[in-house]
XYZ file of C-alpha atoms in Angstrom:
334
model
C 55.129 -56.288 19.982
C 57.613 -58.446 18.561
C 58.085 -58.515 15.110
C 61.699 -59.843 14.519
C 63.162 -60.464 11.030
C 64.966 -63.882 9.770
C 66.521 -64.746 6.642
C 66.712 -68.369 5.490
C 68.400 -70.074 2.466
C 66.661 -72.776 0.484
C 67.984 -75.203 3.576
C 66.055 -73.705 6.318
C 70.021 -72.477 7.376
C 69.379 -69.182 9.253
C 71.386 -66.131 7.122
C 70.382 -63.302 8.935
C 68.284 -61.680 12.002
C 66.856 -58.692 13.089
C 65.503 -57.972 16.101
C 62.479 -55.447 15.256
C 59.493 -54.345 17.521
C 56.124 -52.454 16.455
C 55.540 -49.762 19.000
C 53.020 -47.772 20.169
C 55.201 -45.093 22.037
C 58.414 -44.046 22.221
C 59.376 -44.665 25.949
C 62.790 -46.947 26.520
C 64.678 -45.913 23.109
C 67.010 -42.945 24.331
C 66.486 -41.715 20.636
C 64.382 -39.016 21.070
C 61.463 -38.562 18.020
C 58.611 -37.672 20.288
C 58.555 -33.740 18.903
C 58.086 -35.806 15.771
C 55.231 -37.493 16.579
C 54.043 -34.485 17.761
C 54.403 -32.956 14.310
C 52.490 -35.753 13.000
C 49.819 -35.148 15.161
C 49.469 -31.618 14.513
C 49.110 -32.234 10.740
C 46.095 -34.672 11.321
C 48.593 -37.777 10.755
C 49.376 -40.877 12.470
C 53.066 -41.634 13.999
C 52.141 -44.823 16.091
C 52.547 -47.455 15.777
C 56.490 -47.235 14.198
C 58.792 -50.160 14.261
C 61.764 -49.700 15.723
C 65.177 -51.976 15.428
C 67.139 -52.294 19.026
C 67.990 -53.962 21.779
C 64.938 -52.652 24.261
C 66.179 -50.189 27.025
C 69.977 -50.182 26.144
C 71.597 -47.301 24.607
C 74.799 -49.270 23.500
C 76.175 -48.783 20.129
C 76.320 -52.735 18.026
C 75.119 -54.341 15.080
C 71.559 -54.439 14.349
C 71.253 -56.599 11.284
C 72.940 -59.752 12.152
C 74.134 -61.722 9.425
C 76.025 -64.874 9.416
C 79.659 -64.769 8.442
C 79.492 -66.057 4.461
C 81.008 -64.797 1.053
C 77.792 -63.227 0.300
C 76.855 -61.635 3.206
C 76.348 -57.693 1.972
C 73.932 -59.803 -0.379
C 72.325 -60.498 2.594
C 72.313 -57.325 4.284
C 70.901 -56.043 1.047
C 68.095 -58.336 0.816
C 67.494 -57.842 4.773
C 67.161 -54.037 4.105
C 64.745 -54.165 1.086
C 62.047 -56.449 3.507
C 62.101 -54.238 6.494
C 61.125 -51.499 4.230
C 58.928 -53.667 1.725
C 57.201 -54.728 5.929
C 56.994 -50.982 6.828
C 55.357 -50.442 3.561
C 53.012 -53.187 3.679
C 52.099 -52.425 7.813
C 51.125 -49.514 6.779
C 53.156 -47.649 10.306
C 55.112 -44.243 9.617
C 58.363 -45.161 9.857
C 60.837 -47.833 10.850
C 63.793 -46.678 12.866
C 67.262 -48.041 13.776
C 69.065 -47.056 16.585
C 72.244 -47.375 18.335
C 73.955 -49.097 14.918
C 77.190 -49.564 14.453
C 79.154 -46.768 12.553
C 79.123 -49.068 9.304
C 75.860 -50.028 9.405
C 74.902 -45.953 9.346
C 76.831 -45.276 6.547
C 75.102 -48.343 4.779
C 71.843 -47.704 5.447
C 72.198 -43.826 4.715
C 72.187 -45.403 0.730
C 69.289 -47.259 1.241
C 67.109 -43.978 1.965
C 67.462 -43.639 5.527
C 67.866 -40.641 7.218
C 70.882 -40.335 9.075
C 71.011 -38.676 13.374
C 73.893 -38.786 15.733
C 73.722 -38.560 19.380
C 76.141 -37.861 22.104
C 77.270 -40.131 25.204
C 80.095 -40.341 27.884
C 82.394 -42.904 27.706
C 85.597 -43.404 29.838
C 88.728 -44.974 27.779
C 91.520 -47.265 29.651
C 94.849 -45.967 29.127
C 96.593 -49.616 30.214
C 96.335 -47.687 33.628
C 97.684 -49.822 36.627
C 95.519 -48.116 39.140
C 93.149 -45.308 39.840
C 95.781 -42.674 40.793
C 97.584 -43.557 37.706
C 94.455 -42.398 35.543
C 94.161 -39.471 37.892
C 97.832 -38.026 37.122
C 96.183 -37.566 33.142
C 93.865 -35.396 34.353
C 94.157 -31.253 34.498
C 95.593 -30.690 38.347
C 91.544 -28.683 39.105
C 89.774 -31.942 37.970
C 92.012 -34.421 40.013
C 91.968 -32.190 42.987
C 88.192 -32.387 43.032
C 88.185 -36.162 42.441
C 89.973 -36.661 45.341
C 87.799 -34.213 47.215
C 84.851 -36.489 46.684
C 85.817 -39.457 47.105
C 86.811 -38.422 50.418
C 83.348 -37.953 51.427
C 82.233 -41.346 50.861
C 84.833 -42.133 54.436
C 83.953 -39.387 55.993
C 80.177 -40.415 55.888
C 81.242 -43.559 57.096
C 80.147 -45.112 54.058
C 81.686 -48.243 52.669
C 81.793 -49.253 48.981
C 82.090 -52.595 47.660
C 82.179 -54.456 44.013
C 80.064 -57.604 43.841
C 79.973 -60.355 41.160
C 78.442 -63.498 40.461
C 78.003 -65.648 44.173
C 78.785 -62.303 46.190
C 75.746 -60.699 45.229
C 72.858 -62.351 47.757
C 69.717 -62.082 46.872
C 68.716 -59.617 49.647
C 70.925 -57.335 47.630
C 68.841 -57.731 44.511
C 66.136 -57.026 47.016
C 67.468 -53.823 48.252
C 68.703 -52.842 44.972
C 65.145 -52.892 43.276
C 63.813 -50.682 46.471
C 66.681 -48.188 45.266
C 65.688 -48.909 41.326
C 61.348 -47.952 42.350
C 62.855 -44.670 44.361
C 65.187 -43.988 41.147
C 62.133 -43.759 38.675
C 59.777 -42.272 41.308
C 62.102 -38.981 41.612
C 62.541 -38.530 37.766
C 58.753 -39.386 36.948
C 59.892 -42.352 35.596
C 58.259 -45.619 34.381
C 59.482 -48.779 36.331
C 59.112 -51.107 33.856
C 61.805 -53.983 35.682
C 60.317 -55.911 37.919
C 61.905 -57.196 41.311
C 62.297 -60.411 39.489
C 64.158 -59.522 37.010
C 67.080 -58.630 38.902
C 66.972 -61.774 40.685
C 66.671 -63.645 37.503
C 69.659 -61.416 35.981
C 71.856 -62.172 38.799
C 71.527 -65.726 38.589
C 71.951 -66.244 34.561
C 74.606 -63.689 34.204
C 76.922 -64.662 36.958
C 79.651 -62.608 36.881
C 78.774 -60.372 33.791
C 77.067 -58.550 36.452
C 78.655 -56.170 38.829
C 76.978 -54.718 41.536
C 78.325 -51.553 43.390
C 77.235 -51.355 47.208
C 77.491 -48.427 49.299
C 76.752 -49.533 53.075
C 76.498 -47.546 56.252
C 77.018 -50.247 58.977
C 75.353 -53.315 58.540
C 72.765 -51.746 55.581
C 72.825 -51.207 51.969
C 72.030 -47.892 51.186
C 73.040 -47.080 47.653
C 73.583 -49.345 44.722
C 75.183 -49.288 41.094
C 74.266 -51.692 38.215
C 76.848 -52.699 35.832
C 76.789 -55.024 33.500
C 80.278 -56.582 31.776
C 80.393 -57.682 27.893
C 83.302 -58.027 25.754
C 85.917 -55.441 26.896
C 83.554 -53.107 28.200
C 81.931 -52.336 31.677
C 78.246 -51.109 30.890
C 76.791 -48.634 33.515
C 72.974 -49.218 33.855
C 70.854 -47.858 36.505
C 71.483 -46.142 40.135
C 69.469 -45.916 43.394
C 69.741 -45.144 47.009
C 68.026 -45.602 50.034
C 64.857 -42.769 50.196
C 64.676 -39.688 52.284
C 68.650 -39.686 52.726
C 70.960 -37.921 51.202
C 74.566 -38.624 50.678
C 76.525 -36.390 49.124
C 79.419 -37.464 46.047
C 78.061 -40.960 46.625
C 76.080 -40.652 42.988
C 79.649 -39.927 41.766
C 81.724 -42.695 43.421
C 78.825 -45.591 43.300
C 78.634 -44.590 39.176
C 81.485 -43.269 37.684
C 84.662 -43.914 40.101
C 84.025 -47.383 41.083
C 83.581 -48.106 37.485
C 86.810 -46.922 36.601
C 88.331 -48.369 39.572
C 86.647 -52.037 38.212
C 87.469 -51.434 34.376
C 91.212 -50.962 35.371
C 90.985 -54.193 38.023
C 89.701 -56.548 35.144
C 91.732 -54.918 31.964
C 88.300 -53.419 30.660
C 89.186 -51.043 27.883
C 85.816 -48.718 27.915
C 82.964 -47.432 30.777
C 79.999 -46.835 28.656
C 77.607 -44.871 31.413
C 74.900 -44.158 29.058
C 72.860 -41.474 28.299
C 73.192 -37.278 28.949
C 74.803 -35.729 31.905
C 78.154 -33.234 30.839
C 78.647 -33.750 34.616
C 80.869 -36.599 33.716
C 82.951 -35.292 31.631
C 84.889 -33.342 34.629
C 85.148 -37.048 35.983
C 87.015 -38.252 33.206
C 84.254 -39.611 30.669
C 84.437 -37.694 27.284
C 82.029 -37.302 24.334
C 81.471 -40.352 21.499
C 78.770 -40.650 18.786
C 76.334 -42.597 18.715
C 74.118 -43.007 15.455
C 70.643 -43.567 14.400
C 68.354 -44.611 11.199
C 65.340 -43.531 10.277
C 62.736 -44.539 7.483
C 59.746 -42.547 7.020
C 57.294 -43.427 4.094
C 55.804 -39.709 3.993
C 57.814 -37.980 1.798
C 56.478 -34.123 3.320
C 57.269 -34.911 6.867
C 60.739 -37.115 5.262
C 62.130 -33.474 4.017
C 61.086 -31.547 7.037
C 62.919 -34.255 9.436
C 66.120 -34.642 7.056
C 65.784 -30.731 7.531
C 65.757 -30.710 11.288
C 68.517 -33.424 11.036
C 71.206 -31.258 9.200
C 70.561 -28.769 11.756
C 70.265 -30.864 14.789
C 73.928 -32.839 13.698
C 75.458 -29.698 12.723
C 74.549 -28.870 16.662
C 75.911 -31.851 18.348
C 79.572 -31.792 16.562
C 79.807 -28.683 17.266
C 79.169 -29.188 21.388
C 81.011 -32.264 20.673
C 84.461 -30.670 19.689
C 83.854 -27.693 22.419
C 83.326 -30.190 25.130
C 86.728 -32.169 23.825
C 88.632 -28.861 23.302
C 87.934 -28.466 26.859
C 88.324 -31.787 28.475
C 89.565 -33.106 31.710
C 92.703 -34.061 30.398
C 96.414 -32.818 30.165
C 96.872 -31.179 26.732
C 98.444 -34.328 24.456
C 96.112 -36.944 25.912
C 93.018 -38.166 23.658
């Protein structure tokens, strides 16, 4: 339910926003806290309903507290701060959580008595490449040779890949691609929550902020890659193919390679392709940090998460530097 946040001056002149939303799961976050609710539960206590602070179902790192541009602005973000917990309070919910911040925001909020987590994801960094053989000739000689290995399947399957934006994408692509989207989320147990409409809607008020990857055998879709462009960064969404075939790299080249392959063609600096999956990281996408925030009003369970916290961070910089000490790349590239 939304519950969003503004801050006004004396004028009615907007200061500040925040997009907030009291929840009664903890599906669509990519912050995982459902061992804590479990916790709660098993101690005869209440985790839902939480508010959380995010941009719903997108796991990309930006400012949360949005504050105009003015001399006292960290006034502001003060003030902001002291409601959301003074609402948390006053809802009487467990918690209020931020997630996907930026890295100043985190360091912020860690003084105002949140708790802070880090995360892992996979993103892919433009080296002013020129084209994808370029970016391949940075890469350890094991890693390129299998690159080039699959992406030679995608011919020899006779499959065809194309990049659509804006007018190019029709909407019986949008049609197709939401078929590939329901078999996505039937195969992981997942929870469709887009509709069919959606897509259509996206693809005609985003124009070419959208980019649509197409695999076609023949005449017919069979695969598709969602992408979404903003700022200097190509945003990998969601995958799907056609059901009961198989094709085999074509998760690799729809997701990763033709993402690369776009970021280079437009002068895109980062691929963000979300969430989990070390796979990538032998494809050229290495580890970054991602952050989260987290207020809890009970002080017992507050010490037993910081707890698990210390631990759990400890954990993922540790992963974090063996994954980089063994990257894809020739030694003296970062």
């Amino acid at each position: 339910m939304p519950s969003h946040v503004i801050a006004n001056d004396e004028s009615e002149n907007i200061l500040g926003v925040v997009p907030l939303y009291l929840k009664s799961h903890s599906y669509g976050e990519f912050v995982f806290d459902h061992s804590w609710a479990y916790a709660y539960y098993s101690f005869g206590s209440r985790y839902y309903p939480k508010f959380q602070c995010c941009v719903p179902f997108t796991p990309v790192t930006g400012p949360r507290i949005l504050i105009r541009n003015t001399s006292f602005k960290d006034q502001v973000f003060d003030i902001i701060v002291s409601a959301l917990k003074d609402l948390t309070a006053k809802s009487q919910v467990s918690s209020l959580h931020i997630t996907f911040p930026s890295e100043t925001e985190w360091e912020k909020l860690k003084d105002k008595g949140f708790l802070q987590r880090i995360g892992m994801q996979y993103h892919w960094k433009n080296r002013n490449y020129k084209c994808f053989d370029e970016f391949l000739m940075d890469m350890k000689q094991s890693k390129r040779k299998n690159i080039r290995q699959e992406r030679k399947k995608i011919s020899a399957q006779n499959l065809t890949m194309k990049r659509l934006r804006g007018y190019e994408i029709k909407a019986s692509h949008w049609d197709s691609f939401y078929k590939f989207y329901r078999n996505t989320t039937a195969n992981k147990w997942g929870s469709p929550y887009l509709t069919g409409d959606f897509f259509h809607e996206m693809g005609s008020k985003m124009g070419d902020q959208v980019l649509l990857v197409v695999a076609e055998e023949g005449d017919e879709v069979v695969a598709g890659a969602l992408n979404l462009i903003g700022g200097d960064t190509l945003f990998g969404r969601l995958w799907g193919c056609h059901p009961q075939v198989h094709y085999p790299s074509l998760h690799f080249e729809a997701c990763y390679y033709q993402a690369i392959e776009a970021a280079i063609e437009l002068n895109l600096s980062t691929v963000e392709a979300g969430a989990q999956g070390e796979h990538k990281i032998q494809r050229g996408y290495v580890p970054v940090t991602t952050y989260s925030c987290h207020y809890l009003m009970d002080e017992g369970f507050r010490k037993a998460i910081e707890d698990f916290l210390e631990r759990e961070s400890c954990q993922v910089r540790l992963v974090m530097k063996l994954l980089n000490d063994s990257g894809p790349f020739k030694e003296g590239i970062h």
